[in-house]
Amino acid sequence: MEPSILIPPMPTRPSRVLSSVLAAIALSACGNSSSRTSGQTPQDSGPVVAVINDRSLSAQEVKAKLDEQPLFVRNRYTTAEKKKEFLDNLIRFELLVQEARRQGLENDPDVRATLEKVMVQKLLRKQQEAAASAPLDEAELRKYYDEHRSEFSKPERIRVSHLFLAAPASDTALRAKSLAEATKILADIKSKESDPLKTAFEVTATQKSQDTDSKSTGGDLGYRSREELTQAWGSAFTEAAFALQTPSELGQVVETDKGIHLIKLQNRQPGMDQTFDQAKPRIEARLQGERRAKAMDGLLEKLQAQAKIEVKDSVLEQIQIEGAESKPAASQPHP
């Protein structure tokens, strides 16, 4: 008769035995339990390194457990003594598993719920890996790139605020008056803008700007490209705005066909122009993600189509949510 393997009684305070048991749990949690089913050792798993009651632990299983550990952990178990220590932890864990089974904990609702979660996680992983296993076709990647160029090519944009005084070029008298007024306003703003805590430009724009769309926000036009600014205010405005280099920089008085402007730079967004080769890894990740999502949607649609599902709405409505305020059911229209 083979000698039985006993786990020492657990002391009332932490000890090396307790620490090793906790370590065994941690090590086993990192592993894959698919090789252990009903206490059996899979076929062709190599020589048996230990027998714990009716459970044979193969060298291959021990190696698999070691291989699953991070490199810095594996480096601790290179000697025969350390391998024995690792094996002892696995034996202790196995003894606890067998005792848990003996006490019927396999059928404990919490255990079964956890098992179901693990099974679903593995199913999802299996489906996703299968969906992503086939390589993406180069033509498919190129097609996505061509159809979504805006994701990979974006112009430089700037965020500016402006104070606008309407003065059409045809009205020379009003234009001269507005130009003089804008010059005075600019000097006044500059004298106050030296204090970084003050927003003299924005406050003045709110009071005096005649651009009704941006006046309430201190003249803020948001982020605009060269094309967008030119379309809205003309090329002279655009060139003056893009000439500003640093945030909070104030430009000189600018004349456009619509009137007189004071411009303040808020921020810049650099442009982007990725080639197909530069964008390829991002496209591959996107399309693989779409494949995985479609595979899961397809699986669920298939399962729902094959299943017989009946929902009892009246019972569902009666379920009470702990701690939540109950809401009256929506009244149903009379036929």
Short mmCIF file of C-alpha atoms in Angstrom, two decimals:
data_model
loop_
_atom_site.label_atom_id
_atom_site.label_comp_id
_atom_site.label_asym_id
_atom_site.label_seq_id
_atom_site.Cartn_x
_atom_site.Cartn_y
_atom_site.Cartn_z
CA MET A 1 0.00 0.00 0.00
CA GLU A 2 1.33 3.40 -0.96
CA PRO A 3 1.85 5.86 1.88
CA SER A 4 -0.93 8.41 2.10
CA ILE A 5 -0.11 12.08 1.59
CA LEU A 6 -1.38 14.20 4.41
CA ILE A 7 -1.71 17.95 4.71
CA PRO A 8 -0.77 19.18 8.19
CA PRO A 9 -3.55 20.70 10.28
CA MET A 10 -3.98 24.41 9.73
CA PRO A 11 -2.71 26.47 12.67
CA THR A 12 -4.61 29.37 14.14
CA ARG A 13 -2.28 31.94 12.68
CA PRO A 14 -0.41 32.24 9.34
CA SER A 15 2.38 29.71 8.84
CA ARG A 16 4.50 28.31 6.04
CA VAL A 17 1.87 25.64 5.42
CA LEU A 18 -0.92 28.19 5.12
CA SER A 19 1.25 30.36 2.92
CA SER A 20 2.04 27.43 0.65
CA VAL A 21 -1.65 26.53 0.38
CA LEU A 22 -2.48 30.11 -0.59
CA ALA A 23 0.39 30.05 -3.06
CA ALA A 24 -0.96 26.82 -4.55
CA ILE A 25 -4.37 28.43 -5.01
CA ALA A 26 -2.76 31.40 -6.73
CA LEU A 27 -0.65 29.18 -8.97
CA SER A 28 -3.60 27.01 -9.91
CA ALA A 29 -5.75 30.06 -10.62
CA CYS A 30 -3.28 31.03 -13.32
CA GLY A 31 -3.60 27.66 -14.97
CA ASN A 32 -5.96 25.88 -17.30
CA SER A 33 -8.07 23.28 -15.56
CA SER A 34 -9.19 21.59 -18.77
CA SER A 35 -6.64 18.78 -18.30
CA ARG A 36 -8.33 17.67 -15.06
CA THR A 37 -11.75 16.09 -15.50
CA SER A 38 -13.35 13.97 -12.81
CA GLY A 39 -9.99 13.28 -11.24
CA GLN A 40 -8.67 11.63 -14.41
CA THR A 41 -5.33 12.22 -16.08
CA PRO A 42 -5.50 12.68 -19.86
CA GLN A 43 -3.99 10.00 -22.08
CA ASP A 44 -0.43 10.36 -23.37
CA SER A 45 0.32 12.96 -20.71
CA GLY A 46 3.69 11.51 -19.84
CA PRO A 47 5.03 9.85 -16.72
CA VAL A 48 3.20 10.28 -13.44
CA VAL A 49 5.06 12.46 -10.97
CA ALA A 50 2.68 12.08 -8.02
CA VAL A 51 -0.47 10.19 -7.03
CA ILE A 52 -2.89 11.84 -4.62
CA ASN A 53 -5.50 9.25 -3.64
CA ASP A 54 -7.09 8.37 -7.01
CA ARG A 55 -5.67 11.39 -8.84
CA SER A 56 -2.52 10.99 -10.94
CA LEU A 57 -0.52 14.13 -11.54
CA SER A 58 1.64 13.84 -14.65
CA ALA A 59 4.96 15.50 -15.34
CA GLN A 60 3.34 17.22 -18.31
CA GLU A 61 0.70 18.79 -16.08
CA VAL A 62 3.32 20.05 -13.64
CA LYS A 63 5.34 21.49 -16.50
CA ALA A 64 2.23 23.13 -17.94
CA LYS A 65 1.54 24.74 -14.57
CA LEU A 66 5.11 26.01 -14.43
CA ASP A 67 4.99 27.30 -17.99
CA GLU A 68 1.86 29.30 -17.21
CA GLN A 69 3.66 31.35 -14.56
CA PRO A 70 5.35 34.67 -15.35
CA LEU A 71 9.02 34.39 -16.20
CA PHE A 72 10.19 35.86 -12.91
CA VAL A 73 8.15 33.17 -11.07
CA ARG A 74 9.44 30.33 -13.27
CA ASN A 75 13.00 31.39 -12.52
CA ARG A 76 12.42 30.46 -8.85
CA TYR A 77 11.82 26.79 -9.67
CA THR A 78 14.88 25.72 -11.63
CA THR A 79 16.46 23.45 -9.00
CA ALA A 80 15.21 20.02 -7.90
CA GLU A 81 14.48 21.37 -4.42
CA LYS A 82 12.38 24.22 -5.76
CA LYS A 83 10.54 21.92 -8.18
CA LYS A 84 9.63 19.74 -5.21
CA GLU A 85 8.35 22.83 -3.41
CA PHE A 86 6.19 23.70 -6.41
CA LEU A 87 4.89 20.13 -6.57
CA ASP A 88 4.09 20.17 -2.84
CA ASN A 89 1.95 23.25 -3.40
CA LEU A 90 0.06 21.51 -6.20
CA ILE A 91 -0.46 18.44 -3.99
CA ARG A 92 -1.86 20.58 -1.19
CA PHE A 93 -4.19 22.25 -3.65
CA GLU A 94 -5.32 18.87 -5.00
CA LEU A 95 -6.08 17.65 -1.49
CA LEU A 96 -8.25 20.70 -0.91
CA VAL A 97 -10.03 20.11 -4.22
CA GLN A 98 -10.74 16.49 -3.30
CA GLU A 99 -12.04 17.49 0.12
CA ALA A 100 -14.26 20.14 -1.44
CA ARG A 101 -15.70 17.49 -3.75
CA ARG A 102 -16.17 15.08 -0.86
CA GLN A 103 -18.24 17.74 0.89
CA GLY A 104 -20.37 18.19 -2.23
CA LEU A 105 -19.22 21.71 -3.00
CA GLU A 106 -19.21 20.93 -6.72
CA ASN A 107 -22.96 21.42 -6.57
CA ASP A 108 -22.82 24.57 -4.47
CA PRO A 109 -24.77 27.34 -6.30
CA ASP A 110 -21.86 29.78 -6.06
CA VAL A 111 -19.45 27.19 -7.47
CA ARG A 112 -21.79 26.31 -10.32
CA ALA A 113 -22.37 29.99 -11.09
CA THR A 114 -18.62 30.57 -11.24
CA LEU A 115 -18.20 27.52 -13.47
CA GLU A 116 -20.88 28.83 -15.83
CA LYS A 117 -19.12 32.20 -16.06
CA VAL A 118 -15.80 30.49 -16.87
CA MET A 119 -17.49 28.31 -19.51
CA VAL A 120 -19.08 31.32 -21.18
CA GLN A 121 -15.77 33.19 -21.13
CA LYS A 122 -14.06 30.23 -22.80
CA LEU A 123 -16.86 29.95 -25.36
CA LEU A 124 -16.54 33.63 -26.24
CA ARG A 125 -12.76 33.35 -26.48
CA LYS A 126 -13.06 30.26 -28.67
CA GLN A 127 -15.50 31.97 -31.03
CA GLN A 128 -13.40 35.12 -31.24
CA GLU A 129 -10.18 33.21 -31.87
CA ALA A 130 -11.86 31.19 -34.61
CA ALA A 131 -13.21 34.35 -36.24
CA ALA A 132 -9.81 36.06 -36.14
CA SER A 133 -7.78 33.03 -37.23
CA ALA A 134 -8.11 33.63 -40.97
CA PRO A 135 -5.71 36.31 -42.25
CA LEU A 136 -7.20 39.47 -43.66
CA ASP A 137 -6.94 39.90 -47.41
CA GLU A 138 -4.74 42.77 -48.61
CA ALA A 139 -7.50 43.93 -50.94
CA GLU A 140 -9.93 44.07 -48.00
CA LEU A 141 -7.51 46.24 -46.02
CA ARG A 142 -6.92 48.53 -49.01
CA LYS A 143 -10.67 48.84 -49.60
CA TYR A 144 -11.24 49.96 -46.02
CA TYR A 145 -8.40 52.49 -46.31
CA ASP A 146 -9.80 53.97 -49.53
CA GLU A 147 -13.36 54.17 -48.15
CA HIS A 148 -12.30 55.76 -44.84
CA ARG A 149 -9.58 58.18 -45.88
CA SER A 150 -10.89 60.80 -43.47
CA GLU A 151 -9.75 58.57 -40.57
CA PHE A 152 -6.15 58.66 -41.79
CA SER A 153 -5.86 62.04 -43.46
CA LYS A 154 -6.90 65.16 -41.58
CA PRO A 155 -5.88 68.77 -42.21
CA GLU A 156 -4.30 70.99 -39.59
CA ARG A 157 -6.94 72.81 -37.58
CA ILE A 158 -6.78 75.80 -35.28
CA ARG A 159 -9.15 77.11 -32.67
CA VAL A 160 -9.51 80.87 -32.76
CA SER A 161 -11.72 83.52 -31.25
CA HIS A 162 -12.54 86.74 -33.07
CA LEU A 163 -14.16 90.08 -32.42
CA PHE A 164 -16.02 91.20 -35.51
CA LEU A 165 -17.19 94.65 -36.55
CA ALA A 166 -19.42 94.55 -39.60
CA ALA A 167 -18.21 96.97 -42.29
CA PRO A 168 -18.77 96.02 -45.94
CA ALA A 169 -16.02 97.10 -48.33
CA SER A 170 -18.56 99.15 -50.26
CA ASP A 171 -19.25 101.40 -47.25
CA THR A 172 -15.96 103.30 -46.98
CA ALA A 173 -17.11 105.65 -44.23
CA LEU A 174 -18.31 102.84 -41.94
CA ARG A 175 -15.20 100.83 -42.75
CA ALA A 176 -12.88 103.64 -41.72
CA LYS A 177 -14.83 104.17 -38.51
CA SER A 178 -14.80 100.43 -37.70
CA LEU A 179 -11.08 100.18 -38.45
CA ALA A 180 -10.31 103.00 -36.03
CA GLU A 181 -12.57 101.47 -33.39
CA ALA A 182 -10.96 98.03 -33.80
CA THR A 183 -7.48 99.52 -33.47
CA LYS A 184 -8.51 101.21 -30.23
CA ILE A 185 -10.15 98.03 -28.90
CA LEU A 186 -7.02 96.01 -29.70
CA ALA A 187 -4.79 98.41 -27.76
CA ASP A 188 -7.18 98.29 -24.82
CA ILE A 189 -7.25 94.47 -24.85
CA LYS A 190 -3.46 94.22 -25.03
CA SER A 191 -3.13 96.44 -21.99
CA LYS A 192 -5.32 94.02 -20.01
CA GLU A 193 -4.18 90.70 -21.50
CA SER A 194 -0.84 90.93 -19.70
CA ASP A 195 -2.63 89.44 -16.70
CA PRO A 196 -3.06 85.72 -17.55
CA LEU A 197 -5.97 85.44 -15.12
CA LYS A 198 -8.01 87.88 -17.16
CA THR A 199 -9.76 87.08 -20.42
CA ALA A 200 -10.07 90.61 -21.74
CA PHE A 201 -10.46 89.50 -25.34
CA GLU A 202 -13.34 87.15 -24.60
CA VAL A 203 -15.09 89.67 -22.35
CA THR A 204 -14.76 92.44 -24.96
CA ALA A 205 -15.92 90.15 -27.76
CA THR A 206 -19.02 89.29 -25.74
CA GLN A 207 -19.76 93.00 -25.38
CA LYS A 208 -18.80 94.42 -28.77
CA SER A 209 -18.57 91.70 -31.42
CA GLN A 210 -21.22 91.81 -34.13
CA ASP A 211 -20.93 88.11 -35.03
CA THR A 212 -24.13 86.84 -33.43
CA ASP A 213 -23.09 83.16 -33.76
CA SER A 214 -19.94 83.48 -31.65
CA LYS A 215 -20.61 86.56 -29.53
CA SER A 216 -22.11 84.67 -26.59
CA THR A 217 -19.02 82.41 -26.36
CA GLY A 218 -16.49 85.23 -26.37
CA GLY A 219 -15.94 84.99 -30.11
CA ASP A 220 -14.95 81.30 -30.04
CA LEU A 221 -15.16 79.79 -33.53
CA GLY A 222 -14.09 76.29 -32.45
CA TYR A 223 -11.60 74.17 -34.39
CA ARG A 224 -11.54 74.98 -38.09
CA SER A 225 -9.39 73.94 -41.03
CA ARG A 226 -8.02 76.39 -43.58
CA GLU A 227 -10.81 75.50 -45.94
CA GLU A 228 -13.51 75.98 -43.32
CA LEU A 229 -12.19 79.36 -42.18
CA THR A 230 -11.81 80.57 -45.76
CA GLN A 231 -15.35 79.53 -46.58
CA ALA A 232 -16.71 81.37 -43.54
CA TRP A 233 -14.59 84.54 -43.43
CA GLY A 234 -12.34 84.71 -46.48
CA SER A 235 -8.68 84.06 -47.27
CA ALA A 236 -7.33 87.18 -45.54
CA PHE A 237 -8.88 86.07 -42.24
CA THR A 238 -7.53 82.53 -42.71
CA GLU A 239 -3.97 83.64 -43.46
CA ALA A 240 -3.93 85.95 -40.44
CA ALA A 241 -5.36 83.25 -38.15
CA PHE A 242 -2.93 80.54 -39.26
CA ALA A 243 0.00 82.95 -38.94
CA LEU A 244 -0.52 83.00 -35.18
CA GLN A 245 1.79 80.47 -33.52
CA THR A 246 1.30 80.32 -29.76
CA PRO A 247 -1.90 79.90 -27.72
CA SER A 248 -3.38 83.22 -26.49
CA GLU A 249 -1.45 85.14 -29.17
CA LEU A 250 -3.30 88.21 -30.51
CA GLY A 251 -3.08 89.18 -34.16
CA GLN A 252 -3.24 92.60 -35.78
CA VAL A 253 -6.41 94.16 -37.11
CA VAL A 254 -7.60 92.21 -40.16
CA GLU A 255 -9.80 93.54 -42.96
CA THR A 256 -12.05 91.22 -44.96
CA ASP A 257 -14.89 91.80 -47.40
CA LYS A 258 -17.34 91.48 -44.51
CA GLY A 259 -15.70 93.83 -42.07
CA ILE A 260 -12.96 94.21 -39.44
CA HIS A 261 -11.66 91.41 -37.22
CA LEU A 262 -9.52 90.98 -34.14
CA ILE A 263 -8.23 87.40 -33.84
CA LYS A 264 -6.89 85.43 -30.91
CA LEU A 265 -5.39 81.94 -31.23
CA GLN A 266 -6.63 79.43 -28.65
CA ASN A 267 -4.97 76.19 -29.76
CA ARG A 268 -3.67 74.17 -32.73
CA GLN A 269 -4.31 70.60 -33.87
CA PRO A 270 -1.60 69.20 -36.15
CA GLY A 271 -2.71 67.56 -39.35
CA MET A 272 -2.33 63.86 -40.16
CA ASP A 273 -1.70 62.10 -43.45
CA GLN A 274 -1.04 58.38 -42.96
CA THR A 275 -0.07 56.17 -45.89
CA PHE A 276 -1.72 52.79 -46.36
CA ASP A 277 1.30 51.00 -44.85
CA GLN A 278 1.23 53.30 -41.81
CA ALA A 279 -2.50 52.80 -41.32
CA LYS A 280 -2.47 49.04 -42.02
CA PRO A 281 -1.96 47.81 -38.38
CA ARG A 282 -4.83 50.01 -37.20
CA ILE A 283 -7.09 48.78 -40.02
CA GLU A 284 -6.23 45.15 -39.26
CA ALA A 285 -7.13 45.63 -35.60
CA ARG A 286 -10.41 47.32 -36.56
CA LEU A 287 -11.46 44.63 -39.04
CA GLN A 288 -10.46 41.78 -36.72
CA GLY A 289 -12.57 43.38 -34.00
CA GLU A 290 -15.50 43.62 -36.41
CA ARG A 291 -15.03 39.96 -37.33
CA ARG A 292 -15.12 38.90 -33.70
CA ALA A 293 -18.22 41.00 -33.02
CA LYS A 294 -20.01 39.55 -36.08
CA ALA A 295 -19.07 36.02 -35.03
CA MET A 296 -20.61 36.55 -31.60
CA ASP A 297 -23.73 38.16 -33.06
CA GLY A 298 -24.07 35.24 -35.47
CA LEU A 299 -23.68 32.67 -32.70
CA LEU A 300 -26.29 34.35 -30.50
CA GLU A 301 -28.74 34.72 -33.39
CA LYS A 302 -28.33 31.02 -34.23
CA LEU A 303 -28.79 29.93 -30.61
CA GLN A 304 -31.86 32.13 -30.18
CA ALA A 305 -33.37 30.82 -33.41
CA GLN A 306 -32.87 27.21 -32.32
CA ALA A 307 -34.02 27.71 -28.73
CA LYS A 308 -37.50 27.75 -27.33
CA ILE A 309 -37.73 30.92 -25.23
CA GLU A 310 -40.77 32.13 -23.34
CA VAL A 311 -40.74 35.27 -21.21
CA LYS A 312 -43.31 35.83 -18.49
CA ASP A 313 -43.61 39.61 -18.46
CA SER A 314 -46.07 39.63 -15.57
CA VAL A 315 -43.60 37.73 -13.39
CA LEU A 316 -40.70 39.90 -14.52
CA GLU A 317 -42.54 43.04 -13.46
CA GLN A 318 -42.98 41.68 -9.93
CA ILE A 319 -39.23 41.28 -9.32
CA GLN A 320 -38.18 43.77 -6.66
CA ILE A 321 -34.84 45.56 -6.98
CA GLU A 322 -33.24 45.83 -3.56
CA GLY A 323 -32.72 49.45 -2.54
CA ALA A 324 -34.28 50.90 -5.70
CA GLU A 325 -37.38 53.05 -5.72
CA SER A 326 -40.28 51.28 -7.34
CA LYS A 327 -41.78 52.96 -10.37
CA PRO A 328 -45.40 52.62 -11.42
CA ALA A 329 -45.92 50.42 -14.44
CA ALA A 330 -46.72 52.24 -17.65
CA SER A 331 -50.39 52.28 -18.34
CA GLN A 332 -51.44 50.09 -21.23
CA PRO A 333 -53.68 51.61 -23.90
CA HIS A 334 -57.22 50.28 -23.97
CA PRO A 335 -58.10 48.29 -27.06
#
